[in-house]
mmCIF file of C-alpha atoms in Angstrom:
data_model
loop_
_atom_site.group_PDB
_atom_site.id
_atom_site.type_symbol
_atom_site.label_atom_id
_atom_site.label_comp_id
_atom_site.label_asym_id
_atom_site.label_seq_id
_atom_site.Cartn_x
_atom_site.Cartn_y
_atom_site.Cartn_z
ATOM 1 C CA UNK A 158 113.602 38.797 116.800
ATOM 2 C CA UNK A 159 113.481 36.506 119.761
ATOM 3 C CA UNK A 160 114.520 36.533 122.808
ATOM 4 C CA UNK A 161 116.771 33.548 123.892
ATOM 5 C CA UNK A 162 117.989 30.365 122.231
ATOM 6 C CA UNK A 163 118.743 27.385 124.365
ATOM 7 C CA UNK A 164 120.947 25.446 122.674
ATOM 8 C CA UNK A 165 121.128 21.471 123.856
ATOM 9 C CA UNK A 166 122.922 17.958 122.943
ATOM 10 C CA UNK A 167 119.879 16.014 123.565
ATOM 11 C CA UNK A 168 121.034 15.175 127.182
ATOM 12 C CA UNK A 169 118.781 14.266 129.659
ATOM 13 C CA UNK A 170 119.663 17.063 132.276
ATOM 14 C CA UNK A 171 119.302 19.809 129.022
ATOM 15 C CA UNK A 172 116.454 18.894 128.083
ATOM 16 C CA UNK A 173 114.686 19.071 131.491
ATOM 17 C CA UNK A 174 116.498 22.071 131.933
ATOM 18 C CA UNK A 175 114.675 24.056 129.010
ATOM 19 C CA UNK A 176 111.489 22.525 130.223
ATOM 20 C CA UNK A 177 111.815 23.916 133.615
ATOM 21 C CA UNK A 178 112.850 27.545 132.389
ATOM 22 C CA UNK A 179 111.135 27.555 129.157
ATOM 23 C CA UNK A 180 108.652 30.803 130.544
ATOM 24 C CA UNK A 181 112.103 32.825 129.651
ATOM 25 C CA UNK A 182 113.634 30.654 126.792
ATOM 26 C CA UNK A 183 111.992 31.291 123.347
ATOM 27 C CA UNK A 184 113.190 28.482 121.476
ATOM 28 C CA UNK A 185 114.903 24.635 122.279
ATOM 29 C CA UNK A 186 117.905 24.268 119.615
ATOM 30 C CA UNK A 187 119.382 21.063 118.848
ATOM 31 C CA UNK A 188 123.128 21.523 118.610
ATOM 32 C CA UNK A 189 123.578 18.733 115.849
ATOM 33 C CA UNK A 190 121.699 20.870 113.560
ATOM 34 C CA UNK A 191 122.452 23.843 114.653
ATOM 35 C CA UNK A 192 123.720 24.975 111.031
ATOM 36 C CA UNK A 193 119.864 24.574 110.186
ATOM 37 C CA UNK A 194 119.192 27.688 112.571
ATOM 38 C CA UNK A 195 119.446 31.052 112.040
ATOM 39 C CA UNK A 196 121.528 32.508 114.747
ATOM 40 C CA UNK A 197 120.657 36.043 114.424
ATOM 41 C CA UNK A 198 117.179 35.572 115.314
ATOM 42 C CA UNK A 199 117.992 35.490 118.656
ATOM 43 C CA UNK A 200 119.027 38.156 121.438
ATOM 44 C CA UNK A 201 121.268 36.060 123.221
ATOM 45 C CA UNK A 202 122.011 32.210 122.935
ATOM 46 C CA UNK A 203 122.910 29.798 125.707
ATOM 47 C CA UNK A 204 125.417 26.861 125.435
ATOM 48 C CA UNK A 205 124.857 25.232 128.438
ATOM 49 C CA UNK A 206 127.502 23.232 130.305
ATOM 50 C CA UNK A 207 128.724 19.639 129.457
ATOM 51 C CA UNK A 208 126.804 20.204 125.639
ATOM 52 C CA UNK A 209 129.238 18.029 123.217
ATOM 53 C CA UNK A 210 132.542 19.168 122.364
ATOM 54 C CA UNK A 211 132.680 17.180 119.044
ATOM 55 C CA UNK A 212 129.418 19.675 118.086
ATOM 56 C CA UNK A 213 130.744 22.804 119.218
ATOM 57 C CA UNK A 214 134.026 22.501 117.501
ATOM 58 C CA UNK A 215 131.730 21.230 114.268
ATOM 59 C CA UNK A 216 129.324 24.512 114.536
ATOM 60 C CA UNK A 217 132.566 26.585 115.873
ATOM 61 C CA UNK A 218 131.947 29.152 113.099
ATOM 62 C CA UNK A 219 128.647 29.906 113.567
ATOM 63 C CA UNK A 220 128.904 30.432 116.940
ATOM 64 C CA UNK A 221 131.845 32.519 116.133
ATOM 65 C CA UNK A 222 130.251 34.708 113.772
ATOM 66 C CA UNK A 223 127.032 35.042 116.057
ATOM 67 C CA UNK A 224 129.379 36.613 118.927
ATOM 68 C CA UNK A 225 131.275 38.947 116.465
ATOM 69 C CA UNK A 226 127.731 40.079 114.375
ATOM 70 C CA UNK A 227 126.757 41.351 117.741
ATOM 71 C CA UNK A 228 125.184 38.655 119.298
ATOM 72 C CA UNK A 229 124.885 37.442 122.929
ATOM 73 C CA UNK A 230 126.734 34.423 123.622
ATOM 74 C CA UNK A 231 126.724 32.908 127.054
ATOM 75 C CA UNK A 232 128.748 29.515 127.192
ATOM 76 C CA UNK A 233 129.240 27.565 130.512
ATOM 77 C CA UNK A 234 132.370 25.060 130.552
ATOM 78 C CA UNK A 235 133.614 22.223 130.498
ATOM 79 C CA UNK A 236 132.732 22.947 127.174
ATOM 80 C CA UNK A 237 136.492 24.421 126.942
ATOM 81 C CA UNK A 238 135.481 26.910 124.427
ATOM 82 C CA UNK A 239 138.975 28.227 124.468
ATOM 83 C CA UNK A 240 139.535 25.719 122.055
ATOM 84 C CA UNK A 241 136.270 26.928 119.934
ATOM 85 C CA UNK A 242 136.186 30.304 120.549
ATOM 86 C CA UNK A 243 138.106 32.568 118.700
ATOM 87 C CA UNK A 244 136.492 36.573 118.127
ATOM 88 C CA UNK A 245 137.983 36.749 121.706
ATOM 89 C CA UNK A 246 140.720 35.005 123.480
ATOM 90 C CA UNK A 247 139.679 33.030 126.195
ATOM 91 C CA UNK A 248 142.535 31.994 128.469
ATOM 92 C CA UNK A 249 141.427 28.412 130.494
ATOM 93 C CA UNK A 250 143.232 27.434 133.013
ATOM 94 C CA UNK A 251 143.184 23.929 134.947
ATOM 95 C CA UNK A 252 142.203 24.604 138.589
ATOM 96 C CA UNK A 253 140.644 22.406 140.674
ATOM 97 C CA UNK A 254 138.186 22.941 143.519
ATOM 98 C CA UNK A 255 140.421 22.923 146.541
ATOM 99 C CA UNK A 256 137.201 20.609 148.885
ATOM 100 C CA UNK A 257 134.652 19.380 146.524
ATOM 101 C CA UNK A 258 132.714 18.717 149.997
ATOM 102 C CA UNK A 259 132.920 21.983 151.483
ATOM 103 C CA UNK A 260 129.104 22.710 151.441
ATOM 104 C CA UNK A 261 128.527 19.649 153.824
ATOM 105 C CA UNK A 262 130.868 20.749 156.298
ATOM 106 C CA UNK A 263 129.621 22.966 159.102
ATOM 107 C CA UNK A 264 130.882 27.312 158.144
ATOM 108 C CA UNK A 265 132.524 25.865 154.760
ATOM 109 C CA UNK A 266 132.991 27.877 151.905
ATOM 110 C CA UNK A 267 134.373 27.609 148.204
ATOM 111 C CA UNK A 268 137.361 29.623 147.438
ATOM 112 C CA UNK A 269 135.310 32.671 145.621
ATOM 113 C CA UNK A 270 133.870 35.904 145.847
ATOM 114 C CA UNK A 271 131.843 38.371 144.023
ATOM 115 C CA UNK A 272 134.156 41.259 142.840
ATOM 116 C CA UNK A 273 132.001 43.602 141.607
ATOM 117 C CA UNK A 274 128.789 43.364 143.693
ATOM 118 C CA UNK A 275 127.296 45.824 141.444
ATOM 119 C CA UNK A 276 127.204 44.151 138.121
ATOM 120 C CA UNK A 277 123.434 43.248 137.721
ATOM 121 C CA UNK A 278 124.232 39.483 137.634
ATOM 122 C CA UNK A 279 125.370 39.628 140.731
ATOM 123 C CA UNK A 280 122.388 41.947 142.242
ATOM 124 C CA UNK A 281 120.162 38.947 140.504
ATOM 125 C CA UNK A 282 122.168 36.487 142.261
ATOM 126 C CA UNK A 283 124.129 36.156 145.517
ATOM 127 C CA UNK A 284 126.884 34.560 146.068
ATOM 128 C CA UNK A 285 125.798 31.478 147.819
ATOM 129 C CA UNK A 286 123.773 30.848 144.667
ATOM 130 C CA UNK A 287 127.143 30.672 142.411
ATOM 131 C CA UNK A 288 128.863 28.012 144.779
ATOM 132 C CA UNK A 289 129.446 24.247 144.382
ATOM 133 C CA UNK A 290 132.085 23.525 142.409
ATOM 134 C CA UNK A 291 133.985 24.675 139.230
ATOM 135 C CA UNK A 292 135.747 23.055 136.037
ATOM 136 C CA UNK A 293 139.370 25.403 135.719
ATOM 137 C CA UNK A 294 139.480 29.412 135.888
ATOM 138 C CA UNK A 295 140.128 32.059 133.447
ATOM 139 C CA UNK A 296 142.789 34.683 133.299
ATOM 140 C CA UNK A 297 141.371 37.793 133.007
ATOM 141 C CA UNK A 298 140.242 38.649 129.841
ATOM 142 C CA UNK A 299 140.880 42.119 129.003
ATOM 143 C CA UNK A 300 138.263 45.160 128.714
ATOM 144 C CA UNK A 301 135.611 42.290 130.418
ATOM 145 C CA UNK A 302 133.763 42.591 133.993
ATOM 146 C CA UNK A 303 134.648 39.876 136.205
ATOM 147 C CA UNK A 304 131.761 38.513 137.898
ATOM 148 C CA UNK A 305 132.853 35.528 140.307
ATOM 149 C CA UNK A 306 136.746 35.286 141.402
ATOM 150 C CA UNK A 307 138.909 33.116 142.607
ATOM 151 C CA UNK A 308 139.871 34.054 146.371
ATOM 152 C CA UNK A 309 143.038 36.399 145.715
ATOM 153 C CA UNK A 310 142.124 37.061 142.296
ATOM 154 C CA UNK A 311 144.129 33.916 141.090
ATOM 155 C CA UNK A 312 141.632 33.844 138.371
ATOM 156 C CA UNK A 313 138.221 34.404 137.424
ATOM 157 C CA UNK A 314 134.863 31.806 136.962
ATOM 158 C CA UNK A 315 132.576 33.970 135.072
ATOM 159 C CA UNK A 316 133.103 37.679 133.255
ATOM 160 C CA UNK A 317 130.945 39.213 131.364
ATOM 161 C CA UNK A 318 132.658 40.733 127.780
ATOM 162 C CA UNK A 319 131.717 43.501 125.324
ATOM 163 C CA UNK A 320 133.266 42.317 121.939
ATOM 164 C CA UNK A 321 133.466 44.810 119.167
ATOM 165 C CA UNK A 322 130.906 44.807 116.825
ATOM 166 C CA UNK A 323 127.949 45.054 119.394
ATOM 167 C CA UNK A 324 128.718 41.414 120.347
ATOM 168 C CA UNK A 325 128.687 40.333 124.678
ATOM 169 C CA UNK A 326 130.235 37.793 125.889
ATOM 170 C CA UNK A 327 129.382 35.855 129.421
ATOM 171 C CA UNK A 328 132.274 32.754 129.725
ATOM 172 C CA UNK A 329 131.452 30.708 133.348
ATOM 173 C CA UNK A 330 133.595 27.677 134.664
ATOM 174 C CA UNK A 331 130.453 26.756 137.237
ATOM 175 C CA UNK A 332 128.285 24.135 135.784
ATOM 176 C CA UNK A 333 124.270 24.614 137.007
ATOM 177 C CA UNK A 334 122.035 22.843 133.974
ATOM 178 C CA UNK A 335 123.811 19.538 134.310
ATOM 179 C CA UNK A 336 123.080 19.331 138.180
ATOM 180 C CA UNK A 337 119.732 21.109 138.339
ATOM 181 C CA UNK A 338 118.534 18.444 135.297
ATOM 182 C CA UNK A 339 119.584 15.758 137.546
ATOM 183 C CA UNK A 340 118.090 17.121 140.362
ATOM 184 C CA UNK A 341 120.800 17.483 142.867
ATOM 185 C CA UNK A 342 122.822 20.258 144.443
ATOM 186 C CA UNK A 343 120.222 22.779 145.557
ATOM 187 C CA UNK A 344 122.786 25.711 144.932
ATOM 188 C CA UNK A 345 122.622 25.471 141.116
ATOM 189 C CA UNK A 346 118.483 25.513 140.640
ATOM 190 C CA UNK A 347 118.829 28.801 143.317
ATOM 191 C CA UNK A 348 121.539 29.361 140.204
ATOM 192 C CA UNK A 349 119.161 29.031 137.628
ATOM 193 C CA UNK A 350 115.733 30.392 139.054
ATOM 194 C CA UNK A 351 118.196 33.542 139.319
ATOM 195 C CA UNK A 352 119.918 33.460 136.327
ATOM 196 C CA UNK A 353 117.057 33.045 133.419
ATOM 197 C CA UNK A 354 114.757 35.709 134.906
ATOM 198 C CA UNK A 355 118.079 37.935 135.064
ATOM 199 C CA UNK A 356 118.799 37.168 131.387
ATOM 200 C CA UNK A 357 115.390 37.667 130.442
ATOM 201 C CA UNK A 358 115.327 41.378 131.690
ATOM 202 C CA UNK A 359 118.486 41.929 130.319
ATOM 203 C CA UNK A 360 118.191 41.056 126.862
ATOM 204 C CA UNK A 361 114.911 42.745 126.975
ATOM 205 C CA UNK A 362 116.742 46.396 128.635
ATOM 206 C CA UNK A 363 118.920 45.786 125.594
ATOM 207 C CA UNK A 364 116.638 46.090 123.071
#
C-alpha cells in the first residue's frame, strides 16, 4: 500500500504543487480519471483546494466509499464538499474573512485560533502558518477535533474526523496549494512545508 495520493485537475498551481512536495506524495492522480484508480491503495488521499467541482461531484462515490472503507480523506474547500460528501455531514457555512488585508497591516491578525494546541497538526504547525484567508466555516461536526476556530468559536476552518469503519476525515476552509503554486502569500508554503511532512509521519504512525 502507498502512502499518499495527490489528487489534481490539471491546474497549473496543482501541478507545481505535487512537484514541490512530491518527497512525501507517492503518486500524482488525475481527477478526470480518477475512476481508473484504485483508491484503496493509498493511506490517505488529498483533494486539494479549488480542484473542479464538476469532477468531484462526477467521482462523488468513490471518494465516498474511500472515506467510509477506512480511508484517509483530506479535502480543502472551496471545493464545497458538503455538497459531495455524504458518509459524514459536513455543515458549510458562508463566512467571509472580516480584512482580507490584515497581514499587511502593522499587529494584524485573522479572526482564528488554535483550540486544541495539542492535536499533532497543530504541534506540526503554528498558527501563523494557518493564516491568510478562508472560503466559509463549518459547524462543528460532531465526535471530530477541531483544529483552527473561528474567534468565539462561531465556527470551525479545519477538524479532523474519525468516521466509523476505520475511515478519518480532515475538512479545511483555508486554501494553501492554489497560492503556494502561484507563488504568493508566504503563509501558505510555511502551510505546506508543515503540513506534508506532518501527513507523512502520520499516515506512517498509522500503519
Amino acid at each position: 500500500m502507498k502512502d499518499i495520493g495527490f489528487i489534481t485537475s490539471g491546474d497549473g498551481a496543482h501541478l507545481q504543487c505535487y512537484q514541490d512536495y512530491k518527497t512525501y506524495l507517492d503518486e500524482e492522480i488525475y481527477l478526470r480519471t480518477l475512476d481508473r484508480v484504485d483508491l484503496g491503495r493509498f493511506k490517505a488521499i488529498v483533494v486539494p483546494d479549488f480542484s473542479n467541482q464538476a469532477l468531484l461531484q462526477r467521482h462523488a462515490r468513490q471518494l465516498n466509499d474511500y472515506l467510509a472503507n477506512g480511508g484517509f480523506l483530506i479535502v480543502f474547500e472551496p471545493n464545497r464538499m458538503d455538497e459531495w460528501l455524504d458518509v459524514v455531514t459536513v455543515q458549510w457555512f458562508s463566512r467571509e474573512t472580516e480584512d482580507w488585508k490584515w497581514w499587511m497591516k502593522p499587529g494584524g491578525r485573522m479572526e482564528a485560533y488554535q483550540p486544541n494546541p495539542g492535536h499533532s497538526m497543530a504541534k506540526a504547525i503554528p498558527l501563523a502558518d494557518m493564516c491568510w484567508h478562508f472560503f466559509g466555516a463549518f459547524r462543528f461536526a460532531e465526535g471530530a477535533t477541531p483544529i483552527l476556530n473561528l474567534d468565539n468559536d462561531e465556527g470551525c476552518l479545519m477538524y479532523d474526523q474519525p468516521v466509523a469503519g476505520g475511515g478519518r476525515l480532515i475538512a479545511s476552509t483555508i486554501d494553501p496549494h492554489t497560492h503556494h503554486g502561484r507563488r504568493f502569500m508566504p503563509a501558505t508554503t510555511r502551510f505546506l512545508n508543515g503540513f506534508y511532512p506532518w501527513l507523512k509521519a502520520e499516515v506512517q504512525e498509522r500503519g
